[in-house]
Amino acid sequence: MTDETDVPRPATGQLLSLAQACRPDWSIDELRDVLALARPDMTWGRVLVAVTQLIADPGAEPADLLAARPEAWRQPRRLPPPETAHRGAAAVRAALNPHPESDCS
């Protein structure tokens, strides 16, 4: 039985072959470069859907895949560690209550 996390499996070479067969007007080198840029931000399933939608759209270009990437600000982020807030609070206290430099003359 196949584990659900194993499907769909990346098949970049086959996807490029499909694009080349369906869209001879596209530069496969350009699509390969665009895939390399988009892939870190997208799951393989999302890449597969987005590229096939572009293949089916007569007015689409490979670079349109970059517009399908999720916006970074919508991605979940890990919270900073607590010491980050403590350092920030200490910096604010220091800025609000500057220690006068003593004149030791």
mmCIF file with all atom_site columns, N, CA and C in Angstrom, residues 1-35:
data_model
loop_
_atom_site.group_PDB
_atom_site.id
_atom_site.type_symbol
_atom_site.label_atom_id
_atom_site.label_alt_id
_atom_site.label_comp_id
_atom_site.label_asym_id
_atom_site.label_entity_id
_atom_site.label_seq_id
_atom_site.pdbx_PDB_ins_code
_atom_site.Cartn_x
_atom_site.Cartn_y
_atom_site.Cartn_z
_atom_site.occupancy
_atom_site.B_iso_or_equiv
_atom_site.pdbx_formal_charge
_atom_site.auth_seq_id
_atom_site.auth_comp_id
_atom_site.auth_asym_id
_atom_site.auth_atom_id
_atom_site.pdbx_PDB_model_num
ATOM 1   N N  . MET A 1 1  ? 0.834  -1.183 0.000   1.00 0.00 ? 1  MET A N  1
ATOM 2   C CA . MET A 1 1  ? 0.000  0.000  0.000   1.00 0.00 ? 1  MET A CA 1
ATOM 3   C C  . MET A 1 1  ? 0.880  1.247  0.000   1.00 0.00 ? 1  MET A C  1
ATOM 4   N N  . THR A 1 2  ? 0.503  2.261  -0.734  1.00 0.00 ? 2  THR A N  1
ATOM 5   C CA . THR A 1 2  ? 1.278  3.486  -0.848  1.00 0.00 ? 2  THR A CA 1
ATOM 6   C C  . THR A 1 2  ? 0.879  4.458  0.253   1.00 0.00 ? 2  THR A C  1
ATOM 7   N N  . ASP A 1 3  ? 1.875  5.021  0.895   1.00 0.00 ? 3  ASP A N  1
ATOM 8   C CA . ASP A 1 3  ? 1.627  6.031  1.920   1.00 0.00 ? 3  ASP A CA 1
ATOM 9   C C  . ASP A 1 3  ? 1.081  7.292  1.253   1.00 0.00 ? 3  ASP A C  1
ATOM 10  N N  . GLU A 1 4  ? 0.087  7.933  1.861   1.00 0.00 ? 4  GLU A N  1
ATOM 11  C CA . GLU A 1 4  ? -0.533 9.114  1.260   1.00 0.00 ? 4  GLU A CA 1
ATOM 12  C C  . GLU A 1 4  ? 0.452  10.264 1.076   1.00 0.00 ? 4  GLU A C  1
ATOM 13  N N  . THR A 1 5  ? 1.498  10.306 1.890   1.00 0.00 ? 5  THR A N  1
ATOM 14  C CA . THR A 1 5  ? 2.474  11.386 1.752   1.00 0.00 ? 5  THR A CA 1
ATOM 15  C C  . THR A 1 5  ? 3.393  11.173 0.552   1.00 0.00 ? 5  THR A C  1
ATOM 16  N N  . ASP A 1 6  ? 3.348  9.972  -0.037  1.00 0.00 ? 6  ASP A N  1
ATOM 17  C CA . ASP A 1 6  ? 4.201  9.671  -1.196  1.00 0.00 ? 6  ASP A CA 1
ATOM 18  C C  . ASP A 1 6  ? 3.564  10.062 -2.517  1.00 0.00 ? 6  ASP A C  1
ATOM 19  N N  . VAL A 1 7  ? 2.286  10.429 -2.515  1.00 0.00 ? 7  VAL A N  1
ATOM 20  C CA . VAL A 1 7  ? 1.616  10.757 -3.770  1.00 0.00 ? 7  VAL A CA 1
ATOM 21  C C  . VAL A 1 7  ? 1.035  12.154 -3.707  1.00 0.00 ? 7  VAL A C  1
ATOM 22  N N  . PRO A 1 8  ? 1.050  12.906 -4.745  1.00 0.00 ? 8  PRO A N  1
ATOM 23  C CA . PRO A 1 8  ? 1.735  12.586 -5.993  1.00 0.00 ? 8  PRO A CA 1
ATOM 24  C C  . PRO A 1 8  ? 3.244  12.766 -5.854  1.00 0.00 ? 8  PRO A C  1
ATOM 25  N N  . ARG A 1 9  ? 3.961  11.946 -6.554  1.00 0.00 ? 9  ARG A N  1
ATOM 26  C CA . ARG A 1 9  ? 5.429  12.020 -6.526  1.00 0.00 ? 9  ARG A CA 1
ATOM 27  C C  . ARG A 1 9  ? 5.913  13.005 -7.582  1.00 0.00 ? 9  ARG A C  1
ATOM 28  N N  . PRO A 1 10 ? 6.952  13.765 -7.266  1.00 0.00 ? 10 PRO A N  1
ATOM 29  C CA . PRO A 1 10 ? 7.499  14.686 -8.270  1.00 0.00 ? 10 PRO A CA 1
ATOM 30  C C  . PRO A 1 10 ? 7.973  13.934 -9.524  1.00 0.00 ? 10 PRO A C  1
ATOM 31  N N  . ALA A 1 11 ? 7.635  14.489 -10.661 1.00 0.00 ? 11 ALA A N  1
ATOM 32  C CA . ALA A 1 11 ? 8.029  13.920 -11.952 1.00 0.00 ? 11 ALA A CA 1
ATOM 33  C C  . ALA A 1 11 ? 8.320  15.082 -12.901 1.00 0.00 ? 11 ALA A C  1
ATOM 34  N N  . THR A 1 12 ? 9.329  15.846 -12.563 1.00 0.00 ? 12 THR A N  1
ATOM 35  C CA . THR A 1 12 ? 9.642  17.052 -13.322 1.00 0.00 ? 12 THR A CA 1
ATOM 36  C C  . THR A 1 12 ? 9.963  16.744 -14.780 1.00 0.00 ? 12 THR A C  1
ATOM 37  N N  . GLY A 1 13 ? 10.747 15.717 -15.014 1.00 0.00 ? 13 GLY A N  1
ATOM 38  C CA . GLY A 1 13 ? 11.110 15.367 -16.394 1.00 0.00 ? 13 GLY A CA 1
ATOM 39  C C  . GLY A 1 13 ? 9.888  15.051 -17.243 1.00 0.00 ? 13 GLY A C  1
ATOM 40  N N  . GLN A 1 14 ? 8.955  14.294 -16.673 1.00 0.00 ? 14 GLN A N  1
ATOM 41  C CA . GLN A 1 14 ? 7.750  13.941 -17.402 1.00 0.00 ? 14 GLN A CA 1
ATOM 42  C C  . GLN A 1 14 ? 6.859  15.164 -17.628 1.00 0.00 ? 14 GLN A C  1
ATOM 43  N N  . LEU A 1 15 ? 6.804  16.052 -16.639 1.00 0.00 ? 15 LEU A N  1
ATOM 44  C CA . LEU A 1 15 ? 6.007  17.268 -16.796 1.00 0.00 ? 15 LEU A CA 1
ATOM 45  C C  . LEU A 1 15 ? 6.601  18.158 -17.885 1.00 0.00 ? 15 LEU A C  1
ATOM 46  N N  . LEU A 1 16 ? 7.921  18.250 -17.931 1.00 0.00 ? 16 LEU A N  1
ATOM 47  C CA . LEU A 1 16 ? 8.575  19.026 -18.986 1.00 0.00 ? 16 LEU A CA 1
ATOM 48  C C  . LEU A 1 16 ? 8.321  18.396 -20.360 1.00 0.00 ? 16 LEU A C  1
ATOM 49  N N  . SER A 1 17 ? 8.330  17.068 -20.432 1.00 0.00 ? 17 SER A N  1
ATOM 50  C CA . SER A 1 17 ? 8.047  16.382 -21.704 1.00 0.00 ? 17 SER A CA 1
ATOM 51  C C  . SER A 1 17 ? 6.615  16.645 -22.154 1.00 0.00 ? 17 SER A C  1
ATOM 52  N N  . LEU A 1 18 ? 5.685  16.612 -21.200 1.00 0.00 ? 18 LEU A N  1
ATOM 53  C CA . LEU A 1 18 ? 4.290  16.907 -21.528 1.00 0.00 ? 18 LEU A CA 1
ATOM 54  C C  . LEU A 1 18 ? 4.150  18.336 -22.048 1.00 0.00 ? 18 LEU A C  1
ATOM 55  N N  . ALA A 1 19 ? 4.783  19.273 -21.358 1.00 0.00 ? 19 ALA A N  1
ATOM 56  C CA . ALA A 1 19 ? 4.712  20.672 -21.795 1.00 0.00 ? 19 ALA A CA 1
ATOM 57  C C  . ALA A 1 19 ? 5.319  20.847 -23.178 1.00 0.00 ? 19 ALA A C  1
ATOM 58  N N  . GLN A 1 20 ? 6.420  20.176 -23.434 1.00 0.00 ? 20 GLN A N  1
ATOM 59  C CA . GLN A 1 20 ? 7.069  20.286 -24.741 1.00 0.00 ? 20 GLN A CA 1
ATOM 60  C C  . GLN A 1 20 ? 6.176  19.721 -25.836 1.00 0.00 ? 20 GLN A C  1
ATOM 61  N N  . ALA A 1 21 ? 5.480  18.611 -25.538 1.00 0.00 ? 21 ALA A N  1
ATOM 62  C CA . ALA A 1 21 ? 4.591  18.007 -26.530 1.00 0.00 ? 21 ALA A CA 1
ATOM 63  C C  . ALA A 1 21 ? 3.338  18.857 -26.762 1.00 0.00 ? 21 ALA A C  1
ATOM 64  N N  . CYS A 1 22 ? 2.802  19.428 -25.678 1.00 0.00 ? 22 CYS A N  1
ATOM 65  C CA . CYS A 1 22 ? 1.552  20.191 -25.790 1.00 0.00 ? 22 CYS A CA 1
ATOM 66  C C  . CYS A 1 22 ? 1.761  21.644 -26.197 1.00 0.00 ? 22 CYS A C  1
ATOM 67  N N  . ARG A 1 23 ? 2.877  22.205 -25.798 1.00 0.00 ? 23 ARG A N  1
ATOM 68  C CA . ARG A 1 23 ? 3.129  23.633 -26.046 1.00 0.00 ? 23 ARG A CA 1
ATOM 69  C C  . ARG A 1 23 ? 4.468  23.834 -26.748 1.00 0.00 ? 23 ARG A C  1
ATOM 70  N N  . PRO A 1 24 ? 4.544  23.521 -28.035 1.00 0.00 ? 24 PRO A N  1
ATOM 71  C CA . PRO A 1 24 ? 5.809  23.703 -28.750 1.00 0.00 ? 24 PRO A CA 1
ATOM 72  C C  . PRO A 1 24 ? 6.223  25.168 -28.844 1.00 0.00 ? 24 PRO A C  1
ATOM 73  N N  . ASP A 1 25 ? 5.287  26.085 -28.549 1.00 0.00 ? 25 ASP A N  1
ATOM 74  C CA . ASP A 1 25 ? 5.617  27.510 -28.579 1.00 0.00 ? 25 ASP A CA 1
ATOM 75  C C  . ASP A 1 25 ? 6.368  27.953 -27.330 1.00 0.00 ? 25 ASP A C  1
ATOM 76  N N  . TRP A 1 26 ? 6.439  27.111 -26.306 1.00 0.00 ? 26 TRP A N  1
ATOM 77  C CA . TRP A 1 26 ? 7.149  27.453 -25.070 1.00 0.00 ? 26 TRP A CA 1
ATOM 78  C C  . TRP A 1 26 ? 8.606  27.036 -25.144 1.00 0.00 ? 26 TRP A C  1
ATOM 79  N N  . SER A 1 27 ? 9.433  27.780 -24.467 1.00 0.00 ? 27 SER A N  1
ATOM 80  C CA . SER A 1 27 ? 10.824 27.385 -24.268 1.00 0.00 ? 27 SER A CA 1
ATOM 81  C C  . SER A 1 27 ? 10.874 26.463 -23.047 1.00 0.00 ? 27 SER A C  1
ATOM 82  N N  . ILE A 1 28 ? 11.296 25.241 -23.262 1.00 0.00 ? 28 ILE A N  1
ATOM 83  C CA . ILE A 1 28 ? 11.362 24.284 -22.156 1.00 0.00 ? 28 ILE A CA 1
ATOM 84  C C  . ILE A 1 28 ? 12.422 24.707 -21.156 1.00 0.00 ? 28 ILE A C  1
ATOM 85  N N  . ASP A 1 29 ? 13.485 25.340 -21.623 1.00 0.00 ? 29 ASP A N  1
ATOM 86  C CA . ASP A 1 29 ? 14.505 25.848 -20.694 1.00 0.00 ? 29 ASP A CA 1
ATOM 87  C C  . ASP A 1 29 ? 13.910 26.919 -19.775 1.00 0.00 ? 29 ASP A C  1
ATOM 88  N N  . GLU A 1 30 ? 13.054 27.767 -20.344 1.00 0.00 ? 30 GLU A N  1
ATOM 89  C CA . GLU A 1 30 ? 12.400 28.791 -19.526 1.00 0.00 ? 30 GLU A CA 1
ATOM 90  C C  . GLU A 1 30 ? 11.475 28.137 -18.502 1.00 0.00 ? 30 GLU A C  1
ATOM 91  N N  . LEU A 1 31 ? 10.713 27.133 -18.921 1.00 0.00 ? 31 LEU A N  1
ATOM 92  C CA . LEU A 1 31 ? 9.822  26.443 -17.988 1.00 0.00 ? 31 LEU A CA 1
ATOM 93  C C  . LEU A 1 31 ? 10.622 25.765 -16.887 1.00 0.00 ? 31 LEU A C  1
ATOM 94  N N  . ARG A 1 32 ? 11.735 25.155 -17.236 1.00 0.00 ? 32 ARG A N  1
ATOM 95  C CA . ARG A 1 32 ? 12.587 24.503 -16.242 1.00 0.00 ? 32 ARG A CA 1
ATOM 96  C C  . ARG A 1 32 ? 13.085 25.527 -15.220 1.00 0.00 ? 32 ARG A C  1
ATOM 97  N N  . ASP A 1 33 ? 13.489 26.699 -15.685 1.00 0.00 ? 33 ASP A N  1
ATOM 98  C CA . ASP A 1 33 ? 13.962 27.745 -14.777 1.00 0.00 ? 33 ASP A CA 1
ATOM 99  C C  . ASP A 1 33 ? 12.836 28.247 -13.871 1.00 0.00 ? 33 ASP A C  1
ATOM 100 N N  . VAL A 1 34 ? 11.657 28.425 -14.446 1.00 0.00 ? 34 VAL A N  1
ATOM 101 C CA . VAL A 1 34 ? 10.508 28.893 -13.666 1.00 0.00 ? 34 VAL A CA 1
ATOM 102 C C  . VAL A 1 34 ? 10.118 27.851 -12.622 1.00 0.00 ? 34 VAL A C  1
ATOM 103 N N  . LEU A 1 35 ? 10.150 26.575 -13.006 1.00 0.00 ? 35 LEU A N  1
ATOM 104 C CA . LEU A 1 35 ? 9.859  25.514 -12.040 1.00 0.00 ? 35 LEU A CA 1
ATOM 105 C C  . LEU A 1 35 ? 10.846 25.538 -10.877 1.00 0.00 ? 35 LEU A C  1
#
